């Protein structure tokens, strides 16, 4: 299920990964030191061997320094570039590691390890389009060779393609779950899957933080803060030369955060929704990305909506307390039109209108309001109790007892 191989000319001219600039899959070009600054090969070999020893000793910063010195002397040294990609991966300089591998592939299109590393690093950091392009490159350059090593590379590329498809499947499912309400077990399952497949994807950490913020306890809020800090750090680390941001904390991520906040708002958890938008916006304040701006915009919109709903509720409740039942019934009806999707507040409006109708002995209409309230919020105890009282007022005691049992 990997994309059809491109022709050789296409592979040489159109294989850019976009996100990494240097990833142009072209025919091999010779690797030689610049004429303007020749250096003895012994010095280059010493630097490379010293860097490898430092890598073995896990002294990655010193190894990177040695490799930078070497590459200043011979910028196209494939071995040094590949070792430096290893070092930069260890130092969490993910985009730089991908760029180093891309430069290796630019010089040696059949460098299997560099090709596969581009795929894996791009997948784990959320650059899925880049990973797909690298898989297509592997398919083109290795499929015409029947040796065992090439076949192994092709099989690994196929396995990576399947992982990419799994990521897309999980992401689509997570979008649906977040729109229904963050913090559910369904969201947790999808997020655990994404954590395994793309742990360095900033958007994963943002959405994980959203789900933690939906829970009203200090431990979850602390966990959310850690994920947001990680998202900001990764996003800064992954900022690439041509600023390709379409898959990392971009507009779509902002839309998902807003959708999750709206879902909480509809469920009556306005303060949790507000906290999500506030914390995500605060984490990305000062960033050129649209994420913070979208959170501020959604927060303002939900704040205005919450104000309208609360004002309508207070006005109708005041009329009910003053025993102006006809006016209260009318105002509750008008309040139901403000936001038909707001399940929690609309359930309250139905239940309160039922009380006003009970006061006027409009039992059938009141019963319908209670049923509508329970359709929106099946666990709404006040609606269950009010429904039982309506049955009792009509001397339907068995139905009243059943209603109380449902409330319990």
XYZ file of C-alpha atoms in Angstrom:
408
model
C 0.000 0.000 0.000
C 3.017 2.277 -0.455
C 2.743 4.945 -3.127
C 3.781 3.961 -6.653
C 7.485 4.638 -7.335
C 8.311 7.785 -9.220
C 10.459 7.858 -12.307
C 14.132 8.587 -11.795
C 13.742 12.128 -13.118
C 10.782 12.783 -10.794
C 12.696 11.455 -7.815
C 15.574 13.774 -8.597
C 13.446 16.921 -8.872
C 10.242 16.533 -6.837
C 11.129 14.601 -3.695
C 11.515 17.548 -1.359
C 10.094 16.987 2.095
C 9.197 20.650 2.441
C 9.547 20.587 6.200
C 13.263 20.016 6.155
C 14.520 21.923 3.154
C 17.552 19.727 2.541
C 15.497 16.606 1.852
C 15.783 16.551 -1.934
C 16.104 13.018 -3.222
C 18.541 13.512 -6.084
C 21.144 11.378 -7.799
C 24.424 10.961 -5.920
C 26.914 13.768 -6.140
C 30.624 13.437 -5.323
C 31.747 14.171 -1.778
C 34.922 16.178 -1.728
C 36.315 18.900 0.526
C 36.006 22.489 -0.692
C 38.910 23.595 -2.836
C 39.122 26.828 -0.854
C 39.767 25.061 2.458
C 41.454 21.683 1.966
C 42.216 19.623 5.077
C 44.394 16.537 5.559
C 42.347 13.335 5.541
C 44.079 12.239 8.701
C 42.636 15.218 10.567
C 39.145 14.396 9.305
C 39.496 10.773 10.333
C 40.721 11.788 13.786
C 37.752 14.087 14.331
C 35.283 11.436 13.167
C 36.812 8.720 15.344
C 36.899 11.094 18.323
C 33.235 11.907 17.792
C 32.316 8.222 17.626
C 34.154 7.538 20.874
C 32.254 10.392 22.530
C 28.976 8.946 21.264
C 29.887 5.571 22.758
C 30.559 7.390 26.045
C 27.192 9.217 25.708
C 28.941 12.601 25.704
C 26.658 13.881 22.974
C 27.294 17.616 23.276
C 31.050 17.154 22.936
C 30.473 14.754 20.046
C 28.319 17.333 18.264
C 31.067 19.929 18.690
C 33.671 17.605 17.117
C 31.354 16.798 14.233
C 30.618 20.477 13.629
C 34.367 21.091 13.365
C 34.697 18.241 10.890
C 31.802 19.424 8.762
C 33.216 22.923 8.612
C 36.256 21.345 6.950
C 34.248 18.990 4.707
C 30.549 19.958 4.591
C 29.509 16.986 2.456
C 31.050 14.221 4.573
C 28.250 11.640 4.647
C 29.623 9.627 7.575
C 29.933 12.716 9.763
C 26.442 13.911 8.842
C 24.886 10.575 9.721
C 26.720 10.334 13.048
C 25.684 13.906 13.828
C 22.056 12.992 13.125
C 22.394 10.281 15.780
C 23.859 12.787 18.238
C 21.191 15.388 17.553
C 18.462 12.813 17.985
C 19.894 11.984 21.412
C 19.957 15.705 22.237
C 16.282 16.029 21.161
C 17.253 18.313 18.280
C 14.786 16.454 16.128
C 14.465 18.754 13.137
C 18.253 19.139 12.894
C 18.636 15.358 13.026
C 16.152 15.009 10.170
C 17.946 17.699 8.163
C 21.283 15.891 8.603
C 19.737 12.652 7.359
C 18.137 14.538 4.475
C 21.528 15.884 3.449
C 22.953 12.360 3.573
C 20.159 11.141 1.303
C 20.756 14.095 -1.017
C 24.285 12.778 -1.595
C 23.522 9.051 -1.319
C 19.884 8.283 -2.220
C 20.323 4.594 -1.319
C 21.617 5.267 2.197
C 19.162 2.897 3.861
C 19.751 3.907 7.485
C 19.360 7.615 6.748
C 16.176 7.028 4.746
C 14.589 4.955 7.497
C 15.678 7.406 10.181
C 13.944 10.240 8.311
C 10.741 8.191 8.254
C 10.878 7.292 11.941
C 11.874 10.713 13.262
C 9.275 12.420 11.072
C 6.565 10.073 12.311
C 7.430 10.351 15.998
C 7.612 14.169 15.801
C 4.371 14.558 13.855
C 5.668 15.407 10.373
C 3.544 12.758 8.718
C 3.687 14.193 5.201
C 7.482 14.165 5.349
C 7.457 10.563 6.552
C 5.211 9.613 3.645
C 7.511 11.317 1.139
C 10.526 9.476 2.569
C 8.668 6.154 2.252
C 7.943 6.941 -1.399
C 11.646 7.700 -1.882
C 12.608 4.318 -0.381
C 10.094 2.575 -2.610
C 11.594 4.227 -5.672
C 15.289 3.723 -4.940
C 15.204 0.238 -3.419
C 12.356 -1.622 -5.171
C 14.365 -2.347 -8.317
C 17.130 -4.130 -6.382
C 16.527 -7.750 -5.530
C 19.234 -8.160 -2.908
C 18.333 -9.146 0.634
C 19.363 -5.822 2.172
C 17.119 -3.806 -0.196
C 14.183 -6.122 0.415
C 14.655 -5.628 4.144
C 14.543 -1.841 3.708
C 11.346 -2.131 1.663
C 9.736 -4.288 4.365
C 10.667 -1.790 7.059
C 9.216 1.017 4.944
C 5.973 -0.942 4.569
C 5.818 -1.405 8.332
C 6.301 2.349 8.805
C 3.539 3.048 6.290
C 1.184 0.869 8.325
C 2.137 2.798 11.471
C 1.367 6.073 9.699
C -2.052 4.739 8.739
C -2.618 3.724 12.349
C -1.711 7.250 13.507
C -4.230 8.764 11.085
C -6.901 6.319 12.257
C -6.279 7.140 15.925
C -6.263 10.863 15.215
C -9.608 10.739 13.405
C -11.104 8.752 16.290
C -9.653 11.197 18.827
C -11.214 14.142 16.993
C -14.635 12.515 17.307
C -14.072 11.689 20.990
C -12.922 15.215 21.853
C -15.975 16.710 20.160
C -18.142 14.558 22.439
C -16.219 15.577 25.531
C -12.571 15.349 26.667
C -11.547 13.333 29.679
C -13.454 10.208 28.664
C -11.952 6.728 28.639
C -12.274 6.753 24.850
C -10.006 9.820 24.634
C -7.489 8.179 26.966
C -7.273 5.049 24.805
C -6.676 7.060 21.623
C -4.068 9.242 23.322
C -2.152 6.234 24.644
C -1.985 4.892 21.109
C -0.650 8.207 19.809
C 1.863 8.360 22.644
C 3.377 5.071 21.483
C 3.527 6.071 17.809
C 4.402 9.790 17.920
C 5.613 10.732 21.421
C 7.421 13.867 20.200
C 4.421 15.328 18.357
C 3.595 18.666 20.029
C -0.091 18.378 19.159
C -0.312 15.083 21.037
C 0.935 16.800 24.191
C -1.511 19.700 23.760
C -4.457 17.334 23.381
C -3.285 15.199 26.306
C -3.162 18.383 28.407
C -6.707 19.244 27.318
C -7.971 15.896 28.590
C -6.185 16.344 31.906
C -7.566 19.870 32.303
C -11.080 18.519 31.820
C -10.678 16.707 35.153
C -11.132 18.891 38.212
C -8.293 17.739 40.466
C -4.869 19.106 41.286
C -2.930 16.055 40.058
C -4.539 16.238 36.612
C -3.941 19.978 36.357
C -0.256 19.472 37.260
C 0.025 16.745 34.606
C -1.565 19.078 32.057
C 1.001 21.766 32.821
C 3.833 19.281 32.221
C 2.383 18.278 28.854
C 1.939 21.887 27.775
C 5.535 22.712 28.693
C 6.662 19.687 26.707
C 4.543 20.758 23.738
C 6.034 24.249 23.731
C 9.580 22.882 24.011
C 9.050 20.380 21.201
C 7.373 22.959 19.003
C 10.360 25.263 19.453
C 12.750 22.381 18.754
C 10.858 21.344 15.633
C 10.686 24.809 14.116
C 12.310 24.239 10.750
C 13.994 26.457 8.213
C 10.940 27.019 6.024
C 8.506 27.053 8.995
C 6.321 24.153 7.906
C 3.829 24.035 10.775
C 0.833 22.313 9.190
C 1.047 19.290 11.489
C 2.448 20.755 14.699
C 0.256 22.879 16.983
C -1.384 24.445 13.966
C -4.885 25.717 13.208
C -6.377 22.220 13.237
C -5.005 21.616 16.728
C -6.561 24.907 17.798
C -9.883 23.778 16.352
C -9.688 20.538 18.335
C -8.930 22.416 21.559
C -11.880 24.723 20.868
C -14.152 21.758 20.086
C -13.198 20.092 23.369
C -13.890 23.309 25.282
C -17.262 23.716 23.599
C -18.158 20.117 24.466
C -17.411 20.791 28.140
C -19.367 24.029 27.985
C -22.397 22.210 26.559
C -22.135 19.711 29.399
C -22.334 22.509 31.943
C -18.624 22.531 32.779
C -18.003 26.134 31.823
C -15.144 26.663 34.266
C -13.295 23.552 33.019
C -13.726 24.769 29.442
C -12.446 28.204 30.393
C -9.442 26.679 32.189
C -8.478 24.637 29.106
C -8.565 27.649 26.812
C -6.735 29.833 29.311
C -3.918 27.360 30.000
C -3.291 26.477 26.353
C -3.339 30.139 25.332
C -0.959 31.033 28.171
C 1.461 28.275 27.144
C 1.651 29.515 23.554
C 1.429 33.262 24.193
C 3.972 35.095 22.074
C 4.045 32.332 19.476
C 3.326 33.235 15.832
C 1.136 30.127 15.646
C -2.656 30.594 15.525
C -3.225 28.320 18.520
C -3.159 30.987 21.266
C -5.274 33.414 19.240
C -7.872 30.724 18.560
C -8.069 29.881 22.261
C -8.605 33.546 23.162
C -11.281 33.873 20.501
C -13.115 30.736 21.647
C -12.868 31.780 25.280
C -14.438 35.145 24.499
C -17.203 33.501 22.484
C -18.038 30.953 25.178
C -17.870 33.632 27.866
C -20.446 35.741 26.020
C -22.652 32.701 25.467
C -22.426 31.673 29.117
C -23.372 35.210 30.136
C -26.463 35.161 27.928
C -27.602 31.767 29.215
C -27.051 32.723 32.846
C -28.873 36.026 32.413
C -31.833 34.297 30.752
C -31.967 31.722 33.545
C -31.843 34.373 36.277
C -34.580 36.412 34.631
C -36.956 33.455 34.260
C -36.184 32.204 37.781
C -36.985 35.631 39.194
C -40.371 35.590 37.475
C -41.041 32.110 38.886
C -40.177 33.240 42.426
C -42.607 36.134 42.015
C -45.240 33.563 40.957
C -45.573 35.113 37.506
C -45.817 31.640 36.018
C -47.045 32.514 32.523
C -44.208 34.974 32.022
C -41.720 32.508 33.488
C -42.902 29.761 31.108
C -42.450 32.162 28.195
C -38.951 33.209 29.316
C -37.790 29.623 29.778
C -39.007 28.922 26.258
C -37.075 31.894 24.906
C -33.967 30.773 26.807
C -34.124 27.390 25.071
C -33.546 29.168 21.749
C -30.241 30.773 22.748
C -28.107 27.659 22.174
C -30.021 24.498 21.225
C -26.799 22.454 21.507
C -26.166 23.361 25.166
C -27.441 20.167 26.785
C -26.793 21.025 30.428
C -28.395 24.474 30.524
C -31.292 23.455 28.280
C -32.040 20.558 30.615
C -32.252 23.098 33.460
C -34.590 25.302 31.408
C -36.900 22.363 30.675
C -36.908 21.254 34.312
C -37.598 24.755 35.612
C -40.363 25.281 33.071
C -41.869 22.014 34.292
C -42.024 23.515 37.783
C -43.839 26.591 36.462
C -46.296 24.404 34.563
C -46.873 22.259 37.649
C -47.789 25.421 39.536
C -50.452 26.030 36.884
C -51.481 22.324 37.053
C -50.436 21.811 33.419
C -49.282 18.295 34.248
C -48.983 16.844 30.752
C -46.886 19.765 29.537
C -44.804 19.621 32.723
C -44.246 15.883 32.246
C -43.069 16.514 28.679
C -40.578 19.104 29.941
C -39.190 16.600 32.458
C -38.851 13.983 29.728
C -37.027 16.492 27.524
C -34.700 17.376 30.396
C -33.872 13.699 30.988
C -33.319 13.129 27.284
C -30.617 15.785 27.414
C -29.177 14.764 30.815
C -30.279 11.240 31.832
C -28.680 11.571 35.293
C -30.414 14.860 36.156
C -31.827 13.968 39.610
C -34.003 17.057 39.961
C -35.826 16.178 36.724
C -36.411 12.598 37.954
C -37.826 13.866 41.253
C -39.996 16.498 39.586
C -41.334 13.900 37.192
C -42.240 11.655 40.141
C -44.033 14.554 41.825
C -46.086 15.118 38.679
C -47.184 11.464 38.690
C -48.017 11.723 42.395
C -50.118 14.836 41.774
C -52.054 12.829 39.215
C -52.435 9.934 41.710
C -50.241 7.717 39.525
C -48.295 6.446 42.496
C -46.702 3.406 40.875
C -45.223 5.590 38.151
C -44.113 8.050 40.832
C -42.260 5.322 42.720
C -40.628 4.118 39.516
C -39.490 7.664 38.887
C -37.913 7.876 42.320
C -36.182 4.536 41.792
C -34.669 5.941 38.596
C -33.445 8.976 40.542
C -31.737 6.721 43.074
